[in-house]
Short mmCIF file of C-alpha atoms in Angstrom, two decimals:
data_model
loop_
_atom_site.label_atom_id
_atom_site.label_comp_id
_atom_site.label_asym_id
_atom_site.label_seq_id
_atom_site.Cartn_x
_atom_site.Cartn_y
_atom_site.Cartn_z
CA UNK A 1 7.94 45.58 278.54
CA UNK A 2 8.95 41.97 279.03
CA UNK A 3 11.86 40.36 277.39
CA UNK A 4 14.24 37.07 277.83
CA UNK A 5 17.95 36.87 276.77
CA UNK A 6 19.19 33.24 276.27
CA UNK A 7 22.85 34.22 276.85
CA UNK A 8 24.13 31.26 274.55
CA UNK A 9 23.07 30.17 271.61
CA UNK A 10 24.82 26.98 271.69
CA UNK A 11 26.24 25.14 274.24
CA UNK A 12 28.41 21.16 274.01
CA UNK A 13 28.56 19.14 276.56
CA UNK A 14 29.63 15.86 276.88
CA UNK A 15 27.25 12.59 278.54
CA UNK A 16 27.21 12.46 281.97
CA UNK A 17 28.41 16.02 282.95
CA UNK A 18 26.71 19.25 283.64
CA UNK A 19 24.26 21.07 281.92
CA UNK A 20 24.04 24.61 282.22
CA UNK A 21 21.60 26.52 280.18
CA UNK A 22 21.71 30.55 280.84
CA UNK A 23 18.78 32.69 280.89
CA UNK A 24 18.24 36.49 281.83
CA UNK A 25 14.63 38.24 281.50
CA UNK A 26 13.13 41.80 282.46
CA UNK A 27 9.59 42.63 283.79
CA UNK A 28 8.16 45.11 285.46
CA UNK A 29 6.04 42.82 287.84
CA UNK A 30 6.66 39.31 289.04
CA UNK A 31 6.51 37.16 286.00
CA UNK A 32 5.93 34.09 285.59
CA UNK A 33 8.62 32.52 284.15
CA UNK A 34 8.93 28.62 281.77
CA UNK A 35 11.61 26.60 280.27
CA UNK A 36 10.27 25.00 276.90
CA UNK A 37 12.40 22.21 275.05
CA UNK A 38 11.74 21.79 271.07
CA UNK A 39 13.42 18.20 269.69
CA UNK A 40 13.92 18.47 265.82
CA UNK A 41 10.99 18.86 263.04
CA UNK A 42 8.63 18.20 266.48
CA UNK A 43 5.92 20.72 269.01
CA UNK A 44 7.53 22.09 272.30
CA UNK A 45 7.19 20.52 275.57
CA UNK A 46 7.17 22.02 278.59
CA UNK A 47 9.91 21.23 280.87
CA UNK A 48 9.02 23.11 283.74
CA UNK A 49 7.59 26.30 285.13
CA UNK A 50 8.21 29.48 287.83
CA UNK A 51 5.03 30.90 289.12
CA UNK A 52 5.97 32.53 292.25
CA UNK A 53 6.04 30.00 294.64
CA UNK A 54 9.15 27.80 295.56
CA UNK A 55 12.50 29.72 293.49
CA UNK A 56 13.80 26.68 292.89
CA UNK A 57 11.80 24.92 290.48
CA UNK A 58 12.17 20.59 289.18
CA UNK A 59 10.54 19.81 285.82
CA UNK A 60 10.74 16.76 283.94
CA UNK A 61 13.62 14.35 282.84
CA UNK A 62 15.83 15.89 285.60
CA UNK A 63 16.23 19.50 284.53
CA UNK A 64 15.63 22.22 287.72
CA UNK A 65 15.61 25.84 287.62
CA UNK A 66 16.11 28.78 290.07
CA UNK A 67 14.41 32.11 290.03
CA UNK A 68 16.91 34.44 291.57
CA UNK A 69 15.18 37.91 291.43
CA UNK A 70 18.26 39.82 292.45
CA UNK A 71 19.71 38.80 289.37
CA UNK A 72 16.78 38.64 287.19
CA UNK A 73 17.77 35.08 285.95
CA UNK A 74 15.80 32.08 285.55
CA UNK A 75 19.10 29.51 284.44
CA UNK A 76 18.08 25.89 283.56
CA UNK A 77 20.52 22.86 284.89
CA UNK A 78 21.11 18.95 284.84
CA UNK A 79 23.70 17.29 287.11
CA UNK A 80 23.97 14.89 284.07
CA UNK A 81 23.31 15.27 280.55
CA UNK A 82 21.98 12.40 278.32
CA UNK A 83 22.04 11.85 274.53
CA UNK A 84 18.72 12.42 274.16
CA UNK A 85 18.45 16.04 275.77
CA UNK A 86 20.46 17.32 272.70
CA UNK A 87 17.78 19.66 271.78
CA UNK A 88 16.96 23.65 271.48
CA UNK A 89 15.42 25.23 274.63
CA UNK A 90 13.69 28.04 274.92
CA UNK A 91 13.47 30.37 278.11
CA UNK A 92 9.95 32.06 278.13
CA UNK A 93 8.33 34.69 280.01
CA UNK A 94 4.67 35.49 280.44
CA UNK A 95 3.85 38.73 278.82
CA UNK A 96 2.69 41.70 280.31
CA UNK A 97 -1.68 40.85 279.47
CA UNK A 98 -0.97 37.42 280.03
CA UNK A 99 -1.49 35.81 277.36
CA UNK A 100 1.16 36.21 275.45
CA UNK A 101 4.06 33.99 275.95
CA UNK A 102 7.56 36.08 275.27
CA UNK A 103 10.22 33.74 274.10
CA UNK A 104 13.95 33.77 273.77
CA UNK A 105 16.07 33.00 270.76
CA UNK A 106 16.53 29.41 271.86
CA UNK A 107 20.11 28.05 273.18
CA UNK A 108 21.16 24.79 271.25
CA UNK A 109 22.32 21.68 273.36
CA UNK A 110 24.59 19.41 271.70
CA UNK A 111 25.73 15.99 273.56
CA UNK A 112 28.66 14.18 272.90
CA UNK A 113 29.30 10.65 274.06
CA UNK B 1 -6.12 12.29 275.91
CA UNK B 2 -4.68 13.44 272.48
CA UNK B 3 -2.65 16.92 272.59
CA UNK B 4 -2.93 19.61 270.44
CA UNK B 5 -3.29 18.84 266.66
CA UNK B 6 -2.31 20.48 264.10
CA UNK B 7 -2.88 19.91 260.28
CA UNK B 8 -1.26 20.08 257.40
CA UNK B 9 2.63 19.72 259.25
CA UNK B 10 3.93 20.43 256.02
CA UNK B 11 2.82 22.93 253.37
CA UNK B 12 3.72 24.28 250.26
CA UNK B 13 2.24 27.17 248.35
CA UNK B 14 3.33 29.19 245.41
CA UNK B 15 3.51 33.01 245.53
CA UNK B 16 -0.14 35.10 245.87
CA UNK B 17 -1.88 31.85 247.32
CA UNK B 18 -3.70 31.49 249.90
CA UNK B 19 -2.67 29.39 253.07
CA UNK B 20 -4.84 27.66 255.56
CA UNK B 21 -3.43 26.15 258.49
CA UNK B 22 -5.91 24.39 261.52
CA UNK B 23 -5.53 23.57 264.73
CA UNK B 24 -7.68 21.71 266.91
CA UNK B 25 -6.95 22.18 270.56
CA UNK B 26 -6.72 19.64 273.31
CA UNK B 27 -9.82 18.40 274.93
CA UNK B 28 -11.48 20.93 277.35
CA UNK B 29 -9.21 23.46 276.53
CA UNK B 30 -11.30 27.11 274.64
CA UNK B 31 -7.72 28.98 274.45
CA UNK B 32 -6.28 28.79 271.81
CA UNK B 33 -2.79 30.74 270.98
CA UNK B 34 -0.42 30.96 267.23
CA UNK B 35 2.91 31.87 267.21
CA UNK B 36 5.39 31.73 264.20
CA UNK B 37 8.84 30.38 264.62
CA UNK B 38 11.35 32.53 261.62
CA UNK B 39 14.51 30.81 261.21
CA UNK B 40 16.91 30.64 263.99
CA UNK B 41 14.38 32.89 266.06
CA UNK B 42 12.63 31.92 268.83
CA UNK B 43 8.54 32.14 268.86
CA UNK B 44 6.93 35.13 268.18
CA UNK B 45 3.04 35.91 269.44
CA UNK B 46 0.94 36.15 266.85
CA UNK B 47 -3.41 36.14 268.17
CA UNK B 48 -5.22 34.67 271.29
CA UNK B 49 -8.66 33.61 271.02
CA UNK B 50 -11.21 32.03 272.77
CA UNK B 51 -13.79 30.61 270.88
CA UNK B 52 -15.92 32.96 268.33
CA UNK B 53 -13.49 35.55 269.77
CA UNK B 54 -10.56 37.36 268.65
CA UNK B 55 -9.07 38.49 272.57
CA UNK B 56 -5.87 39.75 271.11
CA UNK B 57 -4.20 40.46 268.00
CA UNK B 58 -1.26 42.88 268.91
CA UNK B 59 1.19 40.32 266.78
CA UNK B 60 -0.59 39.89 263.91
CA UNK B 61 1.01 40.95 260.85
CA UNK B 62 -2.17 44.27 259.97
CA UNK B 63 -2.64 42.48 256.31
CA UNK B 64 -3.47 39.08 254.70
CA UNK B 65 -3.62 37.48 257.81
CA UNK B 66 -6.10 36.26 259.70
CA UNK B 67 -7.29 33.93 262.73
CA UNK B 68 -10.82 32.56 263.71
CA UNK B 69 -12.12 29.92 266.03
CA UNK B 70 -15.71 29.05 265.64
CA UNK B 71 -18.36 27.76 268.13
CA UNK B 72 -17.36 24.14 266.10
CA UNK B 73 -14.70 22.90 264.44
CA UNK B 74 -10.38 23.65 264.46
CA UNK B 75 -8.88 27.40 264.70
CA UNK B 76 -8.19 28.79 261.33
CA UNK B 77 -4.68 30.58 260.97
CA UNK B 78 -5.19 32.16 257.02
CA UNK B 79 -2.70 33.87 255.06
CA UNK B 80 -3.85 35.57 251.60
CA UNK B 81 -1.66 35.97 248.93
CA UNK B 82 1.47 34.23 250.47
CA UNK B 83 5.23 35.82 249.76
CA UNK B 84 7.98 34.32 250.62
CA UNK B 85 8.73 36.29 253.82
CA UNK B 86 5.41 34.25 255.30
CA UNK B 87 7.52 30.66 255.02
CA UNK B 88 8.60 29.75 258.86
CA UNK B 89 6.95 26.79 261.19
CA UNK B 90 3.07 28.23 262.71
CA UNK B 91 2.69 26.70 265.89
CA UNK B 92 -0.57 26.79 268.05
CA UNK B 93 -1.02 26.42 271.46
CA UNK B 94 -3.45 26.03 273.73
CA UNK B 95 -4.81 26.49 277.40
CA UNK B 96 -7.01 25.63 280.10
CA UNK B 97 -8.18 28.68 281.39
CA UNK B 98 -7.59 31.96 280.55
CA UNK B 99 -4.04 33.92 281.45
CA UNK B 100 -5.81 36.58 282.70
CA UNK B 101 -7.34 34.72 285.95
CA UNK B 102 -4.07 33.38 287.02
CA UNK B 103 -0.34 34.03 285.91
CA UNK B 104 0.27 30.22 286.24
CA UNK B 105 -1.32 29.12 282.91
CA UNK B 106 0.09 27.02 280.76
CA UNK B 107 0.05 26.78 277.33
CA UNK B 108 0.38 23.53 275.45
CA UNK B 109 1.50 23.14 271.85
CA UNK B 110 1.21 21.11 268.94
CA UNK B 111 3.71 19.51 266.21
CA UNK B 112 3.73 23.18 264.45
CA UNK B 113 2.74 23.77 260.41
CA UNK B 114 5.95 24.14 258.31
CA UNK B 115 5.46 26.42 255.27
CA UNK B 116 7.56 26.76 252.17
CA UNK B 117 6.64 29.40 249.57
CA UNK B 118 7.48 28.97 246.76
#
């Protein structure tokens, strides 16, 4: 079966360093993999997406992610975080029919200035 | 090009009512997905279906709730005789094309329906 650890559930940062957001999953076939971002009381909004072709993966607003299959993770990054990506972000997996979407728990970014 | 829309964003209902929520997906798309967000959980799948169809159902609670999505007119998530357990954000999503032709799908989502019962 397919599943998706988030392996924080919050992480602080401060504006204009690093972001690193952690994800592990598990599937028994090559999955197809998403990082979803939900801002508060609002829908979710896809940031970006892994679908088998390049493992290293640019979605919007700066954020990138690498597929690294050896390791089974699928971690989410800025090189600089802004105010306004404070925010809860979801790591996702495709399910094992398809068309189910398997989420994490959700890792909470906080940004200080 | 409007996204997904979903209607009432808030709603309240007292125990043993019943609970409608809609969701009209964006233009073109026939897939249309619900999920329920618990508190400080992530989503959860709930039904998939395609229009006039029920495609799957695997996480749908097996009583008082239901899903349909008629030839015209918004999906239907209903809930009969809401407890208080039910209350948590109902968010619907929807597609393109269908997962099972290609992994890459993507599923787009609306504002979500926040219910409090009461």
């Amino acid at each position: 079966a397919q599943s998706v650890t988030q392996l924080d559930s919050h992480v602080s940062v401060s504006e204009g360093t690093p972001v690193l957001l952690r994800c592990n999953y598990s599937s028994s076939y090559s999955p197809s993999l998403f990082w979803y971002v939900q801002h508060p009381n609002k829908g979710l909004q896809l940031l970006l997406k892994y679908t088998s072709a390049a493992t290293l993966v640019k979605g919007i607003n700066g954020f990138e992610a690498e597929f690294k299959k050896s390791e089974t993770s699928f971690h989410l990054t800025k090189p600089s975080a802004h105010m306004s990506d404070a925010a809860e972000y979801f790591c996702v997996v495709s399910g094992e029919t398809g068309t189910a979407l398997i989420f994490g728990k959700g890792t909470t970014l906080s940004v200080s200035s | 090009n409007a996204g997904v829309m979903q209607n009432p964003r808030h709603l309240v209902r007292r125990r043993g009512q019943e609970a409608r929520l809609r969701c009209s997906p964006m233009k073109g798309h026939s897939h249309v997905y619900w999920y329920r967000q618990l508190p400080e959980e992530g989503l959860k799948f709930m039904v998939y279906l395609q229009k006039e169809n029920i495609i799957d159902e695997s996480g749908m609670p097996k009583e008082r709730f239901s899903a349909e999505f008629p030839k015209e007119g918004p999906s239907i998530l209903r809930i009969q005789q809401v407890v208080r357990g039910d209350s948590a954000a109902y968010f619907c999503a929807s597609s393109l094309r269908s997962a099972e032709l290609s992994l890459a799908y993507e599923q787009y989502f609306g504002p979500g329906t926040r219910l409090t019962v009461t």
